[in-house]
Amino acid sequence: MKYPLPGYCRIENDSTYRAKYLEENWLERYGSHLTHYTSMKGLVGIIQSGGFWLSDHRFLNDSEEYHNGRKLVLSIISRLLDKKRHSHFHPVLIKTASLLEYEQEPPQYMCSFSVKPDSLDQWRAYAPGQQGVAMTFENHPRDGQSHFIIPHIMQMYRIIYCDDVKTMMLVRTLAKYSKECAKDRENGLETEVDQWAHWLANALALEFITFKHAAYESEAETRMVVPSCSTDFSRKVHHRVTKNRIVPYLLSTDLYKDRLEKDTVPLLPITEIRVGPTASQLVTMRSIEEFLNQTGYGHVPVVESTIPFRE
């Protein structure tokens, strides 16, 4: 059997590795509905733009989880370097570790959702000190099109909170690349260490972006992610100011326009907008209803949080 493509390309493109993603039950894995917690300003931005804002992870609080994932995989690589069965892969592992430890991590653009439509933890995390809203979306592709996934560009990932599962995922990715590299050697293909390390480092980085500390498990988070390596976003990157930093972000609408068959992006599949705990819920709800009526979303119900407000 011949292998015309190097192993790292087979892993990314071969159906034997991609089939498991196609066979998964979408609704069972991610839930029939997904909720995005945001501020009133965020609500207006999403409605007016017709899509989601995927922020560069390097400038968010969750970036610390990325660094924790990097430390974990560096420890795993160190242990693999002591095992003879991976000796053929040692140069790639050493280069990959160097890239992860010393090179600036590539941006990963992400937007967070939860399967919980009215969570006190989420209100505290994503709308501190301001009026928060929870936008709930139907999580089901329509007419073969989805606002949540664009093949090879934008994917959904369940957040991993268990350290044992994180380790298992990283070991699985490393073993997969090691196995395909061994096949290349058996079939006379030269191992291009820099290329292998580049692809492996990107694959591991995509795992990091799904990791979060176990203390946050109650958030039940799912992330929409666009890795920087998937395409060229140089002309699609926007910027917004938040607190003491400038955050680069992508608009999912820009990506839809390149992929969807219609000239206009269809309305977002919003099923409900919930107003977070506040002393003036009714006034806030009426203002949102008026905004929705004027933007084509008059059919979307606006409800109040069941969590009692406290000063």
Tab-separated table of C-alpha atoms in Angstrom, residues 68-250:
chain	number	residue	atom	x	y	z
A	68	ASN	CA	-2.329	24.899	31.600
A	69	GLY	CA	-2.953	22.614	28.630
A	70	ARG	CA	0.445	23.465	27.235
A	71	LYS	CA	2.143	22.564	30.523
A	72	LEU	CA	0.275	19.271	30.590
A	73	VAL	CA	1.294	18.231	27.074
A	74	LEU	CA	4.927	19.240	27.643
A	75	SER	CA	4.945	16.871	30.618
A	76	ILE	CA	3.457	14.089	28.471
A	77	ILE	CA	6.002	14.675	25.690
A	78	SER	CA	8.810	14.485	28.237
A	79	ARG	CA	7.592	11.046	29.308
A	80	LEU	CA	7.214	9.853	25.696
A	81	LEU	CA	10.815	10.788	24.980
A	82	ASP	CA	11.841	8.110	27.494
A	83	LYS	CA	9.960	5.376	25.622
A	84	LYS	CA	11.830	3.444	22.925
A	85	ARG	CA	8.702	2.636	20.913
A	86	HIS	CA	8.441	6.328	20.023
A	87	SER	CA	12.137	6.700	19.127
A	88	HIS	CA	11.299	7.239	15.439
A	89	PHE	CA	9.182	10.206	16.513
A	90	HIS	CA	11.602	11.795	19.004
A	91	PRO	CA	12.876	14.557	16.649
A	92	VAL	CA	9.285	15.634	15.944
A	93	LEU	CA	8.384	15.561	19.641
A	94	ILE	CA	11.413	17.659	20.572
A	95	LYS	CA	10.635	20.245	17.884
A	96	THR	CA	6.947	20.306	18.836
A	97	ALA	CA	7.809	20.895	22.493
A	98	SER	CA	10.069	23.771	21.462
A	99	LEU	CA	7.308	25.358	19.380
A	100	LEU	CA	4.791	25.069	22.188
A	101	GLU	CA	7.142	26.326	24.888
A	102	TYR	CA	8.966	29.171	23.174
A	103	GLU	CA	6.946	30.282	20.158
A	104	GLN	CA	4.037	32.679	20.549
A	105	GLU	CA	0.837	30.667	20.448
A	106	PRO	CA	-1.319	31.165	17.361
A	107	PRO	CA	-4.677	32.898	17.878
A	108	GLN	CA	-7.756	30.742	18.241
A	109	TYR	CA	-11.023	32.619	17.772
A	110	MET	CA	-13.877	31.458	19.974
A	111	CYS	CA	-17.395	32.169	21.209
A	112	SER	CA	-18.873	30.483	24.295
A	113	PHE	CA	-22.270	28.849	24.812
A	114	SER	CA	-23.919	26.791	27.545
A	115	VAL	CA	-26.635	24.147	27.632
A	116	LYS	CA	-28.059	25.931	30.704
A	117	PRO	CA	-30.482	28.767	29.820
A	118	ASP	CA	-30.650	30.356	33.288
A	119	SER	CA	-27.428	29.799	35.238
A	120	LEU	CA	-26.328	32.022	38.128
A	121	ASP	CA	-22.682	31.091	37.482
A	122	GLN	CA	-23.014	32.252	33.882
A	123	TRP	CA	-24.696	35.523	34.845
A	124	ARG	CA	-21.810	36.241	37.188
A	125	ALA	CA	-19.137	35.246	34.680
A	126	TYR	CA	-20.321	36.934	31.500
A	127	ALA	CA	-22.319	39.938	32.640
A	128	PRO	CA	-20.609	41.212	35.807
A	129	GLY	CA	-21.595	44.716	36.866
A	130	GLN	CA	-24.024	45.222	33.969
A	131	GLN	CA	-27.357	44.019	32.680
A	132	GLY	CA	-26.962	40.533	31.263
A	133	VAL	CA	-29.078	38.639	28.770
A	134	ALA	CA	-29.095	35.003	27.687
A	135	MET	CA	-29.740	34.317	24.010
A	136	THR	CA	-30.914	30.748	23.371
A	137	PHE	CA	-30.534	29.262	19.891
A	138	GLU	CA	-31.934	26.170	18.244
A	139	ASN	CA	-28.973	23.912	17.568
A	140	HIS	CA	-29.997	22.208	14.363
A	141	PRO	CA	-28.823	22.721	10.765
A	142	ARG	CA	-31.535	23.892	8.396
A	143	ASP	CA	-31.450	23.108	4.686
A	144	GLY	CA	-27.921	21.795	5.120
A	145	GLN	CA	-26.762	25.160	6.485
A	146	SER	CA	-25.788	25.958	10.043
A	147	HIS	CA	-24.846	29.087	11.946
A	148	PHE	CA	-22.712	26.964	14.271
A	149	ILE	CA	-20.460	24.986	11.960
A	150	ILE	CA	-18.639	25.520	8.677
A	151	PRO	CA	-16.720	22.393	7.598
A	152	HIS	CA	-12.924	22.742	7.947
A	153	ILE	CA	-13.344	26.362	9.157
A	154	MET	CA	-15.586	26.654	12.214
A	155	GLN	CA	-16.423	23.825	14.611
A	156	MET	CA	-18.201	23.272	17.926
A	157	TYR	CA	-16.354	21.688	20.861
A	158	ARG	CA	-17.532	20.536	24.273
A	159	ILE	CA	-15.380	21.966	27.059
A	160	ILE	CA	-13.363	19.368	28.987
A	161	TYR	CA	-13.094	19.837	32.759
A	162	CYS	CA	-11.676	16.481	33.892
A	163	ASP	CA	-7.858	16.334	33.981
A	164	ASP	CA	-7.845	12.599	33.212
A	165	VAL	CA	-9.884	13.192	30.052
A	166	LYS	CA	-7.573	16.041	29.022
A	167	THR	CA	-4.581	13.736	29.347
A	168	MET	CA	-6.317	10.995	27.373
A	169	MET	CA	-7.117	13.417	24.529
A	170	LEU	CA	-3.549	14.698	24.317
A	171	VAL	CA	-2.053	11.195	24.438
A	172	ARG	CA	-4.469	10.103	21.697
A	173	THR	CA	-3.420	12.961	19.422
A	174	LEU	CA	0.286	12.309	20.017
A	175	ALA	CA	-0.151	8.578	19.406
A	176	LYS	CA	-2.069	9.239	16.199
A	177	TYR	CA	0.735	11.372	14.770
A	178	SER	CA	3.399	8.934	15.952
A	179	LYS	CA	1.585	6.053	14.260
A	180	GLU	CA	1.300	7.860	10.926
A	181	CYS	CA	4.928	8.980	11.083
A	182	ALA	CA	5.944	5.331	11.548
A	183	LYS	CA	3.927	4.399	8.457
A	184	ASP	CA	5.819	7.031	6.469
A	185	ARG	CA	9.139	5.538	7.531
A	186	GLU	CA	7.994	2.040	6.605
A	187	ASN	CA	7.054	3.243	3.131
A	188	GLY	CA	10.211	5.236	2.468
A	189	LEU	CA	8.771	8.735	2.960
A	190	GLU	CA	11.204	11.223	4.470
A	191	THR	CA	10.161	12.749	7.798
A	192	GLU	CA	10.130	16.532	7.436
A	193	VAL	CA	10.540	17.358	11.101
A	194	ASP	CA	9.572	21.043	10.860
A	195	GLN	CA	6.358	20.263	8.967
A	196	TRP	CA	5.388	17.441	11.300
A	197	ALA	CA	6.046	19.608	14.357
A	198	HIS	CA	4.054	22.507	12.892
A	199	TRP	CA	0.985	20.347	12.245
A	200	LEU	CA	1.241	18.529	15.559
A	201	ALA	CA	1.639	21.769	17.551
A	202	ASN	CA	-1.476	23.198	15.859
A	203	ALA	CA	-3.459	20.026	16.571
A	204	LEU	CA	-2.467	20.095	20.242
A	205	ALA	CA	-3.243	23.821	20.530
A	206	LEU	CA	-6.752	23.105	19.290
A	207	GLU	CA	-7.102	20.629	22.159
A	208	PHE	CA	-5.967	23.257	24.703
A	209	ILE	CA	-8.749	25.609	23.665
A	210	THR	CA	-11.299	23.039	24.872
A	211	PHE	CA	-9.788	22.724	28.368
A	212	LYS	CA	-11.071	24.464	31.471
A	213	HIS	CA	-10.478	24.058	35.201
A	214	ALA	CA	-12.752	21.577	36.973
A	215	ALA	CA	-14.071	24.380	39.209
A	216	TYR	CA	-16.026	25.740	36.222
A	217	GLU	CA	-17.778	22.484	35.335
A	218	SER	CA	-21.153	23.894	36.370
A	219	GLU	CA	-21.025	26.226	33.358
A	220	ALA	CA	-21.562	23.238	30.996
A	221	GLU	CA	-19.836	25.177	28.223
A	222	THR	CA	-19.585	24.522	24.512
A	223	ARG	CA	-17.329	26.633	22.300
A	224	MET	CA	-17.526	27.685	18.702
A	225	VAL	CA	-13.892	27.785	17.511
A	226	VAL	CA	-12.108	29.031	14.399
A	227	PRO	CA	-8.390	28.122	14.465
A	228	SER	CA	-6.078	30.607	12.782
A	229	CYS	CA	-4.498	27.820	10.730
A	230	SER	CA	-7.757	26.948	8.953
A	231	THR	CA	-7.738	29.907	6.557
A	232	ASP	CA	-6.452	33.459	6.023
A	233	PHE	CA	-8.407	35.940	8.146
A	234	SER	CA	-6.098	38.920	7.677
A	235	ARG	CA	-8.821	40.953	5.982
A	236	LYS	CA	-11.607	39.754	8.268
A	237	VAL	CA	-10.202	40.589	11.708
A	238	HIS	CA	-12.080	43.305	13.607
A	239	HIS	CA	-11.152	44.922	16.915
A	240	ARG	CA	-13.074	45.992	20.000
A	241	VAL	CA	-12.061	47.677	23.241
A	242	THR	CA	-12.844	45.935	26.518
A	243	LYS	CA	-11.525	47.002	29.896
A	244	ASN	CA	-7.784	47.618	29.454
A	245	ARG	CA	-7.180	45.756	26.176
A	246	ILE	CA	-7.943	45.708	22.467
A	247	VAL	CA	-9.392	42.335	21.491
A	248	PRO	CA	-9.204	41.038	17.884
A	249	TYR	CA	-12.308	39.134	16.804
A	250	LEU	CA	-13.989	37.541	13.820
